[in-house]
PDB file of C-alpha atoms in Angstrom:
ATOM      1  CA  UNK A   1      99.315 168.388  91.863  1.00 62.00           C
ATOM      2  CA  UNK A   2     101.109 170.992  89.583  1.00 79.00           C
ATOM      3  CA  UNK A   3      97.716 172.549  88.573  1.00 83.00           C
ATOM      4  CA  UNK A   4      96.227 172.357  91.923  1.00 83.00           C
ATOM      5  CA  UNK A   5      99.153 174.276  93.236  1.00 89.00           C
ATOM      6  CA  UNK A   6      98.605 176.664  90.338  1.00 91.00           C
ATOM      7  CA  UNK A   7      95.250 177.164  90.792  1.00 93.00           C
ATOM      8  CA  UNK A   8      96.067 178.122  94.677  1.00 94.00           C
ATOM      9  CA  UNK A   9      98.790 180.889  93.709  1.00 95.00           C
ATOM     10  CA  UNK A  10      96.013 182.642  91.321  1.00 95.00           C
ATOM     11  CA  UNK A  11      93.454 182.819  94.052  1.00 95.00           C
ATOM     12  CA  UNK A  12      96.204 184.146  96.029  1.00 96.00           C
ATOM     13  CA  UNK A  13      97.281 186.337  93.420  1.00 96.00           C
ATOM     14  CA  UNK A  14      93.372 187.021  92.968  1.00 97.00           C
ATOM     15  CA  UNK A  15      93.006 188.388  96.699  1.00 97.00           C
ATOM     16  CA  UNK A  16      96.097 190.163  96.029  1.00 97.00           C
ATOM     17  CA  UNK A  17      94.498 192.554  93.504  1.00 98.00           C
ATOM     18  CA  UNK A  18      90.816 192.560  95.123  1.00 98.00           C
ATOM     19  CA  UNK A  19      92.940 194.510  98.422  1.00 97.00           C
ATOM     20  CA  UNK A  20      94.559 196.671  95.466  1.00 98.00           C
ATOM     21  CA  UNK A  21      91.093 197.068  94.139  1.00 98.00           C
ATOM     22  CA  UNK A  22      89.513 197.705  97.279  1.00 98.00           C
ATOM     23  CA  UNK A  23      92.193 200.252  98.486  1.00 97.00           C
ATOM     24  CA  UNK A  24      92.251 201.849  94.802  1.00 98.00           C
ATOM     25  CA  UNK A  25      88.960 202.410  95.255  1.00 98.00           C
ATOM     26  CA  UNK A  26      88.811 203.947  98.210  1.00 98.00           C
ATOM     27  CA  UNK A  27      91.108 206.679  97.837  1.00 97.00           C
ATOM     28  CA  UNK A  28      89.450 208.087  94.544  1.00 97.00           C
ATOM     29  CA  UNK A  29      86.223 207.707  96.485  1.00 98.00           C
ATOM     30  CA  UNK A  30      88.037 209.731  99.160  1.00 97.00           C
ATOM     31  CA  UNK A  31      88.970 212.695  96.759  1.00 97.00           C
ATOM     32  CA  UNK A  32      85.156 212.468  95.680  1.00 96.00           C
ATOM     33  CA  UNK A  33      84.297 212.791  99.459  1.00 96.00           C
ATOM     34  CA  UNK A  34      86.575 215.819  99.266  1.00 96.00           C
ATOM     35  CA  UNK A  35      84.485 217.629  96.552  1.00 93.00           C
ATOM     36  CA  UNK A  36      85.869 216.766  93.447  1.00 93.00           C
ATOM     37  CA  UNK A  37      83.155 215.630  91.039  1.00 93.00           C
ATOM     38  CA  UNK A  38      83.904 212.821  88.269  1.00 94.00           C
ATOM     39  CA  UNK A  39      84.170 209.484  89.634  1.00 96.00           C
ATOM     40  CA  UNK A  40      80.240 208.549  89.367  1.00 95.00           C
ATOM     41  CA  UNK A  41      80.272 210.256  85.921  1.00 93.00           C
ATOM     42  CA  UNK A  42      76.543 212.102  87.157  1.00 90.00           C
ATOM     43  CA  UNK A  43      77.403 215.489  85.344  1.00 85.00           C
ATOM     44  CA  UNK A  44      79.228 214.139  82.113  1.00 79.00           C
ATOM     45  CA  UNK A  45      81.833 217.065  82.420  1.00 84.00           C
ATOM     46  CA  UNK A  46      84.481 216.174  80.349  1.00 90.00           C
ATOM     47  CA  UNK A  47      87.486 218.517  82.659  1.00 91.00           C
ATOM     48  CA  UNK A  48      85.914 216.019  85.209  1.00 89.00           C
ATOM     49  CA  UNK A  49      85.751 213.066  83.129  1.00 90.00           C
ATOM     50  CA  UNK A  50      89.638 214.144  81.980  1.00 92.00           C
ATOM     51  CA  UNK A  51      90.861 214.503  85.873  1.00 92.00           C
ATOM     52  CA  UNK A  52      89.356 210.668  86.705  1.00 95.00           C
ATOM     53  CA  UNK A  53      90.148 208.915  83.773  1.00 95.00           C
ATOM     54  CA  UNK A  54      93.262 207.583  85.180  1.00 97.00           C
ATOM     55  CA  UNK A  55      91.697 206.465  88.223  1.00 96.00           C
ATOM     56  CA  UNK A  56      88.685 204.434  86.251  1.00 96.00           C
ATOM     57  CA  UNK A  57      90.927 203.181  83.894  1.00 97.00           C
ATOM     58  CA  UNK A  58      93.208 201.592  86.550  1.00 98.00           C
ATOM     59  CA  UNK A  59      89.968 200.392  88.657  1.00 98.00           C
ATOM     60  CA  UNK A  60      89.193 198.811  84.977  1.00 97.00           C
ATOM     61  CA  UNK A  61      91.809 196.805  84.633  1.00 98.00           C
ATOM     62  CA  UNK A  62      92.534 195.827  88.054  1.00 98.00           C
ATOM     63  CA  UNK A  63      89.050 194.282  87.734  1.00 97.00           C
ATOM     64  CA  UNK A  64      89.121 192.827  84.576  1.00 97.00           C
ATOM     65  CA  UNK A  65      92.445 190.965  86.004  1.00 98.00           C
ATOM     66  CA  UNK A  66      90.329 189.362  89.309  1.00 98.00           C
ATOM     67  CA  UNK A  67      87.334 188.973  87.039  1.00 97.00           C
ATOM     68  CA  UNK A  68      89.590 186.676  85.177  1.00 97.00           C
ATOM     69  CA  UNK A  69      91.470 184.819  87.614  1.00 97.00           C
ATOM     70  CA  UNK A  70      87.503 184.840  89.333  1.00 97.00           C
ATOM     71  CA  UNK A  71      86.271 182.981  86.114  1.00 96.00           C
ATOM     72  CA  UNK A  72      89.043 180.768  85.752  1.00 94.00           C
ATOM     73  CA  UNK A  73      88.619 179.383  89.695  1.00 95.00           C
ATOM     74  CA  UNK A  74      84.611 179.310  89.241  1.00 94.00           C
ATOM     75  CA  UNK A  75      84.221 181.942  91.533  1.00 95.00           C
ATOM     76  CA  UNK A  76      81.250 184.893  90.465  1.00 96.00           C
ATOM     77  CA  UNK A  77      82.051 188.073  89.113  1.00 96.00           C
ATOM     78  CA  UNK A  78      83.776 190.938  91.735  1.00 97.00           C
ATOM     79  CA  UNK A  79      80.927 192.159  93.570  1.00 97.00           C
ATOM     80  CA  UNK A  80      82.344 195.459  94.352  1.00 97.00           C
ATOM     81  CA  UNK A  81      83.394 196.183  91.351  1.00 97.00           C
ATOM     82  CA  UNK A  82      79.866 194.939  89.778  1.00 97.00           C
ATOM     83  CA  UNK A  83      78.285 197.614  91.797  1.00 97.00           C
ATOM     84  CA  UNK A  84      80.639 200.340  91.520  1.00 97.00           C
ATOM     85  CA  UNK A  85      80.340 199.946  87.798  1.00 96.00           C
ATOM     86  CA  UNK A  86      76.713 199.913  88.564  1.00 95.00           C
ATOM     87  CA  UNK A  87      76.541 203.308  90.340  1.00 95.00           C
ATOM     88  CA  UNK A  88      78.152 205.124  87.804  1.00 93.00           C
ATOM     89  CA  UNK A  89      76.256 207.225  84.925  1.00 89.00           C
ATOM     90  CA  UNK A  90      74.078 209.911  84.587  1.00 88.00           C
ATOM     91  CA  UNK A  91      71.246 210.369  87.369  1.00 87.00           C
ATOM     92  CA  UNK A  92      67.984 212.076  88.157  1.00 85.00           C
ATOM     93  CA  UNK A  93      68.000 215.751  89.122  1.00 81.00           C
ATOM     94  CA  UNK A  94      66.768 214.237  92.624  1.00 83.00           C
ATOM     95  CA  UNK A  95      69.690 212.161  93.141  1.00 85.00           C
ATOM     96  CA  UNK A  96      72.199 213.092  95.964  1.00 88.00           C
ATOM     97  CA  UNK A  97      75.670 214.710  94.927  1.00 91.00           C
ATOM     98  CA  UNK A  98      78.710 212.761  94.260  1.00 94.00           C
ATOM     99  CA  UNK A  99      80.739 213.805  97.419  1.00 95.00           C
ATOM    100  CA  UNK A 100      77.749 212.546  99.483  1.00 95.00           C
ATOM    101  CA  UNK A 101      77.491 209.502  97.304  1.00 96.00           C
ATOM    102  CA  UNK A 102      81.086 209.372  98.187  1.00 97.00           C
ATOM    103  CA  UNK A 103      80.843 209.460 101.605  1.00 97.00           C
ATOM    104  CA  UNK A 104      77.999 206.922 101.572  1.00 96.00           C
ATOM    105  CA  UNK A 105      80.438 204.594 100.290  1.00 97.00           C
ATOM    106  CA  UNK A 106      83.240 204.635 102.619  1.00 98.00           C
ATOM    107  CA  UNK A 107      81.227 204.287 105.431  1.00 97.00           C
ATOM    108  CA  UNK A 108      79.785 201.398 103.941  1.00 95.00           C
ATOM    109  CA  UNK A 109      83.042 200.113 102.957  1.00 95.00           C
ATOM    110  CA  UNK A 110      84.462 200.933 106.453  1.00 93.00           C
ATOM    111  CA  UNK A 111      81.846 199.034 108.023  1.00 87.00           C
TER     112      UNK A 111
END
């Protein structure tokens, strides 16, 4: 009973962090929306690598933590962070900005 009662607070705890995530997320992608450059990494500026640091380094950890308490209740990876993680790097000259990129996301992640 002990461990099924254990297992119950960390998916708990695990939703917990995946609303932190979540709202973590998008509030950086709202400064990106805003026209500050850095969070898809598309330019490789390091003054804009510098300025989201923080923010990626938090988003890191936080999923790192549910991936964790994911693996250890047999649950897959954390999608959104799979395809965040996915989304950032460098890009084709054809590829649309990151503020537009930005606001592609939060609508999606409004919807």
């Amino acid at each position: 009973m002990a461990k099924a009662d254990r297992l119950e607070r960390l998916d708990a705890h695990r939703a917990d962090l995946e609303v932190e995530y979540r709202e973590a997320l998008v509030a950086a992608l709202k400064v990106c929306a805003s026209g500050k450059w850095g969070l898809f990494d598309h330019n490789a500026d390091r003054h804009a690598r510098a300025f989201v640091a923080p923010v990626i380094a938090h988003l890191a950890e936080l999923g790192a933590e549910i991936d964790a308490a994911r693996e250890t209740l047999f649950m897959e990876p954390f999608e959104l962070q799979q395809e965040f993680l996915a989304a950032r790097g460098p890009v084709d000259s054809q590829s649309v900005g990151e503020p537009k990129q930005a606001k592609a996301w939060l609508e999606r992640l409004a919807a």
